[in-house]
């Protein structure tokens, strides 16, 4: 579940986000349109899916000979000072060594979000648009509803925003995803414990 902090009156800036002390309680504090967005620590199913995706992406990059890319989870990305967006994707592929606290959009080739039932449609849309505005080439949206199959929508950035390149769910078995720095095969059913 994610909520805006009602007692904070924006708009806050990316510089404000950078100046915050590190949070020790596992919550994630993001900046979306100049407003704080706080999320509790991810639950077990969410962490399972994130770990599996990071492992699958890492193996794919290594197999493809892309030792210049780094797959990480939960990193800060200062997307836009103009739009006042600084997000923490659940997983990301970087084109530089992970030697910083947060990264610029040009450092990120792929960003992915694993949605929980508490993520509203407006939050999902705003994050989708923020990643596109930041110029992130690939964006993955993972739906992990406990009542249905795991679903993945993989987007590629075009001149007018993101376009769906792949859309699949766990009932399809192993699927090929090309909206990625190195194409990969993934069994979406493995993203559920």
PDB file of C-alpha atoms in Angstrom, residues 10-107:
ATOM      1  CA  UNK A  10       4.633  20.329  -1.840  1.00  0.00           C
ATOM      2  CA  UNK A  11       5.991  20.963  -4.180  1.00  0.00           C
ATOM      3  CA  UNK A  12       9.259  19.499  -2.993  1.00  0.00           C
ATOM      4  CA  UNK A  13      12.270  19.200  -5.267  1.00  0.00           C
ATOM      5  CA  UNK A  14      14.713  16.510  -6.286  1.00  0.00           C
ATOM      6  CA  UNK A  15      17.299  18.435  -4.221  1.00  0.00           C
ATOM      7  CA  UNK A  16      15.021  18.024  -1.175  1.00  0.00           C
ATOM      8  CA  UNK A  17      14.812  14.286  -1.907  1.00  0.00           C
ATOM      9  CA  UNK A  18      18.620  14.042  -2.159  1.00  0.00           C
ATOM     10  CA  UNK A  19      18.990  15.880   1.170  1.00  0.00           C
ATOM     11  CA  UNK A  20      16.830  13.406   3.117  1.00  0.00           C
ATOM     12  CA  UNK A  21      18.586  11.104   5.571  1.00  0.00           C
ATOM     13  CA  UNK A  22      18.642   7.418   4.733  1.00  0.00           C
ATOM     14  CA  UNK A  23      15.550   5.614   6.004  1.00  0.00           C
ATOM     15  CA  UNK A  24      16.339   2.715   8.314  1.00  0.00           C
ATOM     16  CA  UNK A  25      12.850   1.254   8.594  1.00  0.00           C
ATOM     17  CA  UNK A  26      12.568  -0.285   5.107  1.00  0.00           C
ATOM     18  CA  UNK A  27      10.016   2.219   3.830  1.00  0.00           C
ATOM     19  CA  UNK A  28      10.556   3.891   0.485  1.00  0.00           C
ATOM     20  CA  UNK A  29      10.194   7.633   0.136  1.00  0.00           C
ATOM     21  CA  UNK A  30       9.767   8.777  -3.436  1.00  0.00           C
ATOM     22  CA  UNK A  31       9.023  12.122  -5.039  1.00  0.00           C
ATOM     23  CA  UNK A  32       6.239  12.196  -7.603  1.00  0.00           C
ATOM     24  CA  UNK A  33       5.240  15.534  -9.046  1.00  0.00           C
ATOM     25  CA  UNK A  34       6.788  17.365  -6.127  1.00  0.00           C
ATOM     26  CA  UNK A  35       4.829  15.374  -3.529  1.00  0.00           C
ATOM     27  CA  UNK A  36       6.183  12.760  -1.160  1.00  0.00           C
ATOM     28  CA  UNK A  37       5.046   9.203  -1.761  1.00  0.00           C
ATOM     29  CA  UNK A  38       5.749   6.718   1.027  1.00  0.00           C
ATOM     30  CA  UNK A  39       5.502   2.935   0.721  1.00  0.00           C
ATOM     31  CA  UNK A  40       5.910   0.355   3.482  1.00  0.00           C
ATOM     32  CA  UNK A  41       8.597  -2.308   3.136  1.00  0.00           C
ATOM     33  CA  UNK A  42       7.699  -4.732   0.335  1.00  0.00           C
ATOM     34  CA  UNK A  43       6.067  -7.982   1.458  1.00  0.00           C
ATOM     35  CA  UNK A  44       7.333 -11.509   0.872  1.00  0.00           C
ATOM     36  CA  UNK A  45       5.621 -12.193  -2.492  1.00  0.00           C
ATOM     37  CA  UNK A  46       6.826  -8.832  -3.812  1.00  0.00           C
ATOM     38  CA  UNK A  47      10.409  -9.484  -2.668  1.00  0.00           C
ATOM     39  CA  UNK A  48      10.297 -13.001  -4.138  1.00  0.00           C
ATOM     40  CA  UNK A  49       9.274 -11.652  -7.554  1.00  0.00           C
ATOM     41  CA  UNK A  50      11.869  -8.881  -7.394  1.00  0.00           C
ATOM     42  CA  UNK A  51      14.660 -11.315  -6.490  1.00  0.00           C
ATOM     43  CA  UNK A  52      13.675 -13.726  -9.281  1.00  0.00           C
ATOM     44  CA  UNK A  53      13.554 -10.888 -11.828  1.00  0.00           C
ATOM     45  CA  UNK A  54      16.936  -9.535 -10.756  1.00  0.00           C
ATOM     46  CA  UNK A  55      18.453 -13.023 -11.013  1.00  0.00           C
ATOM     47  CA  UNK A  56      16.855 -13.675 -14.428  1.00  0.00           C
ATOM     48  CA  UNK A  57      17.949 -10.290 -15.789  1.00  0.00           C
ATOM     49  CA  UNK A  58      21.494 -10.743 -14.438  1.00  0.00           C
ATOM     50  CA  UNK A  59      21.808 -14.188 -16.037  1.00  0.00           C
ATOM     51  CA  UNK A  60      20.477 -12.821 -19.327  1.00  0.00           C
ATOM     52  CA  UNK A  61      22.957  -9.928 -19.348  1.00  0.00           C
ATOM     53  CA  UNK A  62      25.852 -12.302 -18.587  1.00  0.00           C
ATOM     54  CA  UNK A  63      24.769 -14.856 -21.211  1.00  0.00           C
ATOM     55  CA  UNK A  64      24.458 -12.063 -23.793  1.00  0.00           C
ATOM     56  CA  UNK A  65      27.977 -10.858 -23.030  1.00  0.00           C
ATOM     57  CA  UNK A  66      26.724  -7.613 -21.495  1.00  0.00           C
ATOM     58  CA  UNK A  67      29.207  -7.407 -18.618  1.00  0.00           C
ATOM     59  CA  UNK A  68      28.908  -3.616 -18.953  1.00  0.00           C
ATOM     60  CA  UNK A  69      25.389  -3.708 -17.447  1.00  0.00           C
ATOM     61  CA  UNK A  70      24.386  -4.020 -13.787  1.00  0.00           C
ATOM     62  CA  UNK A  71      21.058  -5.264 -12.434  1.00  0.00           C
ATOM     63  CA  UNK A  72      19.951  -3.901  -9.056  1.00  0.00           C
ATOM     64  CA  UNK A  73      16.872  -3.543  -6.917  1.00  0.00           C
ATOM     65  CA  UNK A  74      15.578  -0.602  -4.923  1.00  0.00           C
ATOM     66  CA  UNK A  75      17.904   2.119  -6.228  1.00  0.00           C
ATOM     67  CA  UNK A  76      17.074   5.820  -6.296  1.00  0.00           C
ATOM     68  CA  UNK A  77      16.630   7.452  -9.699  1.00  0.00           C
ATOM     69  CA  UNK A  78      16.413  11.251  -9.882  1.00  0.00           C
ATOM     70  CA  UNK A  79      14.241  11.335 -12.998  1.00  0.00           C
ATOM     71  CA  UNK A  80      13.420  14.994 -13.438  1.00  0.00           C
ATOM     72  CA  UNK A  81      14.121  18.246 -11.663  1.00  0.00           C
ATOM     73  CA  UNK A  82      11.555  19.994 -13.893  1.00  0.00           C
ATOM     74  CA  UNK A  83       8.832  17.423 -13.185  1.00  0.00           C
ATOM     75  CA  UNK A  84      10.087  16.907  -9.625  1.00  0.00           C
ATOM     76  CA  UNK A  85      10.269  13.117  -9.866  1.00  0.00           C
ATOM     77  CA  UNK A  86      12.656  10.863  -7.944  1.00  0.00           C
ATOM     78  CA  UNK A  87      11.591   7.231  -7.849  1.00  0.00           C
ATOM     79  CA  UNK A  88      12.836   3.917  -6.496  1.00  0.00           C
ATOM     80  CA  UNK A  89      12.060   1.200  -9.052  1.00  0.00           C
ATOM     81  CA  UNK A  90      11.783  -2.356  -7.754  1.00  0.00           C
ATOM     82  CA  UNK A  91      14.498  -3.408 -10.200  1.00  0.00           C
ATOM     83  CA  UNK A  92      16.647  -1.649 -12.765  1.00  0.00           C
ATOM     84  CA  UNK A  93      19.391  -2.255 -15.311  1.00  0.00           C
ATOM     85  CA  UNK A  94      22.224   0.289 -15.206  1.00  0.00           C
ATOM     86  CA  UNK A  95      24.789   1.075 -17.899  1.00  0.00           C
ATOM     87  CA  UNK A  96      27.410   2.110 -15.318  1.00  0.00           C
ATOM     88  CA  UNK A  97      28.872   0.587 -12.165  1.00  0.00           C
ATOM     89  CA  UNK A  98      26.566   0.828  -9.143  1.00  0.00           C
ATOM     90  CA  UNK A  99      28.889   3.096  -7.176  1.00  0.00           C
ATOM     91  CA  UNK A 100      26.456   5.896  -6.250  1.00  0.00           C
ATOM     92  CA  UNK A 101      23.572   6.424  -3.839  1.00  0.00           C
ATOM     93  CA  UNK A 102      21.188   7.477  -6.597  1.00  0.00           C
ATOM     94  CA  UNK A 103      21.400   7.545 -10.351  1.00  0.00           C
ATOM     95  CA  UNK A 104      20.553   9.826 -13.260  1.00  0.00           C
ATOM     96  CA  UNK A 105      17.994   8.728 -15.854  1.00  0.00           C
ATOM     97  CA  UNK A 106      20.714   8.337 -18.481  1.00  0.00           C
ATOM     98  CA  UNK A 107      22.322   5.679 -16.238  1.00  0.00           C
TER      99      UNK A 107
END
